[in-house]
JSON list of C-alpha atoms in Angstrom, two decimals:
[
{"chain": "H", "resi": 1, "resn": "MET", "atom": "CA", "xyz": [11.98, 22.13, 7.37]},
{"chain": "H", "resi": 2, "resn": "LYS", "atom": "CA", "xyz": [14.22, 20.91, 4.61]},
{"chain": "H", "resi": 3, "resn": "GLY", "atom": "CA", "xyz": [12.92, 20.59, 1.09]},
{"chain": "H", "resi": 4, "resn": "ASN", "atom": "CA", "xyz": [13.17, 16.81, 1.01]},
{"chain": "H", "resi": 5, "resn": "ASP", "atom": "CA", "xyz": [11.26, 16.20, 4.23]},
{"chain": "H", "resi": 6, "resn": "HIS", "atom": "CA", "xyz": [8.01, 15.73, 2.33]},
{"chain": "H", "resi": 7, "resn": "SER", "atom": "CA", "xyz": [8.68, 12.09, 1.47]},
{"chain": "H", "resi": 8, "resn": "SER", "atom": "CA", "xyz": [9.56, 11.14, 5.05]},
{"chain": "H", "resi": 9, "resn": "LYS", "atom": "CA", "xyz": [6.14, 12.33, 6.20]},
{"chain": "H", "resi": 10, "resn": "PHE", "atom": "CA", "xyz": [4.48, 9.39, 4.49]},
{"chain": "H", "resi": 11, "resn": "LEU", "atom": "CA", "xyz": [5.27, 5.78, 5.18]},
{"chain": "H", "resi": 12, "resn": "LEU", "atom": "CA", "xyz": [4.04, 4.49, 1.83]},
{"chain": "H", "resi": 13, "resn": "THR", "atom": "CA", "xyz": [5.31, 5.18, -1.64]},
{"chain": "H", "resi": 14, "resn": "HIS", "atom": "CA", "xyz": [2.77, 6.54, -4.11]},
{"chain": "H", "resi": 15, "resn": "ARG", "atom": "CA", "xyz": [2.42, 3.10, -5.71]},
{"chain": "H", "resi": 16, "resn": "GLU", "atom": "CA", "xyz": [2.03, 1.26, -2.40]},
{"chain": "H", "resi": 17, "resn": "ARG", "atom": "CA", "xyz": [-0.72, 3.69, -1.48]},
{"chain": "H", "resi": 18, "resn": "GLU", "atom": "CA", "xyz": [-2.50, 3.04, -4.79]},
{"chain": "H", "resi": 19, "resn": "VAL", "atom": "CA", "xyz": [-2.30, -0.72, -4.23]},
{"chain": "H", "resi": 20, "resn": "PHE", "atom": "CA", "xyz": [-3.72, -0.50, -0.70]},
{"chain": "H", "resi": 21, "resn": "GLU", "atom": "CA", "xyz": [-6.46, 1.94, -1.72]},
{"chain": "H", "resi": 22, "resn": "LEU", "atom": "CA", "xyz": [-7.62, -0.66, -4.24]},
{"chain": "H", "resi": 23, "resn": "LEU", "atom": "CA", "xyz": [-7.16, -3.47, -1.73]},
{"chain": "H", "resi": 24, "resn": "VAL", "atom": "CA", "xyz": [-9.59, -1.86, 0.71]},
{"chain": "H", "resi": 25, "resn": "GLN", "atom": "CA", "xyz": [-12.12, -1.63, -2.13]},
{"chain": "H", "resi": 26, "resn": "ASP", "atom": "CA", "xyz": [-12.10, -5.44, -2.08]},
{"chain": "H", "resi": 27, "resn": "LYS", "atom": "CA", "xyz": [-10.12, -5.72, -5.30]},
{"chain": "H", "resi": 28, "resn": "THR", "atom": "CA", "xyz": [-8.18, -8.91, -5.98]},
{"chain": "H", "resi": 29, "resn": "THR", "atom": "CA", "xyz": [-4.47, -8.98, -6.80]},
{"chain": "H", "resi": 30, "resn": "ARG", "atom": "CA", "xyz": [-5.44, -9.56, -10.43]},
{"chain": "H", "resi": 31, "resn": "ASP", "atom": "CA", "xyz": [-7.88, -6.59, -10.42]},
{"chain": "H", "resi": 32, "resn": "ILE", "atom": "CA", "xyz": [-5.22, -4.31, -8.94]},
{"chain": "H", "resi": 33, "resn": "ALA", "atom": "CA", "xyz": [-2.59, -5.47, -11.42]},
{"chain": "H", "resi": 34, "resn": "GLY", "atom": "CA", "xyz": [-4.93, -4.81, -14.34]},
{"chain": "H", "resi": 35, "resn": "GLN", "atom": "CA", "xyz": [-6.01, -1.41, -13.07]},
{"chain": "H", "resi": 36, "resn": "LEU", "atom": "CA", "xyz": [-2.45, -0.20, -12.41]},
{"chain": "H", "resi": 37, "resn": "PHE", "atom": "CA", "xyz": [-0.92, -1.88, -15.48]},
{"chain": "H", "resi": 38, "resn": "ILE", "atom": "CA", "xyz": [1.57, -3.86, -13.41]},
{"chain": "H", "resi": 39, "resn": "SER", "atom": "CA", "xyz": [2.06, -7.61, -12.89]},
{"chain": "H", "resi": 40, "resn": "GLU", "atom": "CA", "xyz": [0.37, -9.55, -10.10]},
{"chain": "H", "resi": 41, "resn": "LYS", "atom": "CA", "xyz": [3.83, -10.31, -8.74]},
{"chain": "H", "resi": 42, "resn": "THR", "atom": "CA", "xyz": [4.55, -6.58, -8.50]},
{"chain": "H", "resi": 43, "resn": "VAL", "atom": "CA", "xyz": [1.27, -6.09, -6.63]},
{"chain": "H", "resi": 44, "resn": "ARG", "atom": "CA", "xyz": [2.26, -8.84, -4.18]},
{"chain": "H", "resi": 45, "resn": "ASN", "atom": "CA", "xyz": [5.72, -7.28, -3.80]},
{"chain": "H", "resi": 46, "resn": "HIS", "atom": "CA", "xyz": [4.19, -3.90, -2.89]},
{"chain": "H", "resi": 47, "resn": "ILE", "atom": "CA", "xyz": [1.93, -5.58, -0.34]},
{"chain": "H", "resi": 48, "resn": "SER", "atom": "CA", "xyz": [4.87, -7.53, 1.14]},
{"chain": "H", "resi": 49, "resn": "ASN", "atom": "CA", "xyz": [6.99, -4.39, 1.35]},
{"chain": "H", "resi": 50, "resn": "VAL", "atom": "CA", "xyz": [4.26, -2.57, 3.24]},
{"chain": "H", "resi": 51, "resn": "MET", "atom": "CA", "xyz": [3.75, -5.51, 5.61]},
{"chain": "H", "resi": 52, "resn": "GLN", "atom": "CA", "xyz": [7.52, -5.47, 6.32]},
{"chain": "H", "resi": 53, "resn": "LYS", "atom": "CA", "xyz": [7.52, -1.70, 6.93]},
{"chain": "H", "resi": 54, "resn": "LEU", "atom": "CA", "xyz": [4.67, -2.11, 9.41]},
{"chain": "H", "resi": 55, "resn": "ASN", "atom": "CA", "xyz": [6.04, -5.34, 10.87]},
{"chain": "H", "resi": 56, "resn": "VAL", "atom": "CA", "xyz": [2.69, -7.12, 10.46]},
{"chain": "H", "resi": 57, "resn": "LYS", "atom": "CA", "xyz": [1.66, -10.52, 9.15]},
{"chain": "H", "resi": 58, "resn": "GLY", "atom": "CA", "xyz": [-1.13, -10.34, 6.61]},
{"chain": "H", "resi": 59, "resn": "ARG", "atom": "CA", "xyz": [-2.88, -7.83, 4.42]},
{"chain": "H", "resi": 60, "resn": "SER", "atom": "CA", "xyz": [-5.78, -7.14, 6.75]},
{"chain": "H", "resi": 61, "resn": "GLN", "atom": "CA", "xyz": [-3.44, -6.35, 9.62]},
{"chain": "H", "resi": 62, "resn": "ALA", "atom": "CA", "xyz": [-1.52, -4.00, 7.32]},
{"chain": "H", "resi": 63, "resn": "VAL", "atom": "CA", "xyz": [-4.77, -2.24, 6.37]},
{"chain": "H", "resi": 64, "resn": "VAL", "atom": "CA", "xyz": [-5.73, -1.81, 10.04]},
{"chain": "H", "resi": 65, "resn": "GLU", "atom": "CA", "xyz": [-2.31, -0.33, 10.87]},
{"chain": "H", "resi": 66, "resn": "LEU", "atom": "CA", "xyz": [-2.38, 2.02, 7.88]},
{"chain": "H", "resi": 67, "resn": "ILE", "atom": "CA", "xyz": [-5.79, 3.32, 8.92]},
{"chain": "H", "resi": 68, "resn": "LYS", "atom": "CA", "xyz": [-4.59, 3.83, 12.50]},
{"chain": "H", "resi": 69, "resn": "LEU", "atom": "CA", "xyz": [-1.56, 5.73, 11.22]},
{"chain": "H", "resi": 70, "resn": "GLY", "atom": "CA", "xyz": [-3.73, 7.90, 9.01]},
{"chain": "H", "resi": 71, "resn": "GLU", "atom": "CA", "xyz": [-2.00, 6.56, 5.89]},
{"chain": "H", "resi": 72, "resn": "LEU", "atom": "CA", "xyz": [-5.18, 5.07, 4.49]},
{"chain": "H", "resi": 73, "resn": "LYS", "atom": "CA", "xyz": [-8.79, 6.19, 4.56]},
{"chain": "H", "resi": 74, "resn": "ILE", "atom": "CA", "xyz": [-11.74, 3.93, 3.94]}
]
């Protein structure tokens, strides 16, 4: 294994993971933004990026896929 293979093991960036971990705790976009000290637009961007990576439409579908892939635990 090469030294930089670690990042390819995970689909999500650290920040995307943080956003989705809060999302599954039923936090709103505003709650997540406040907790992570980022704008609501940034939160929405992270969610959109993840939905594109997974090729899904909607947050709940993204959550289901991430759980299936073992990327997210609830």
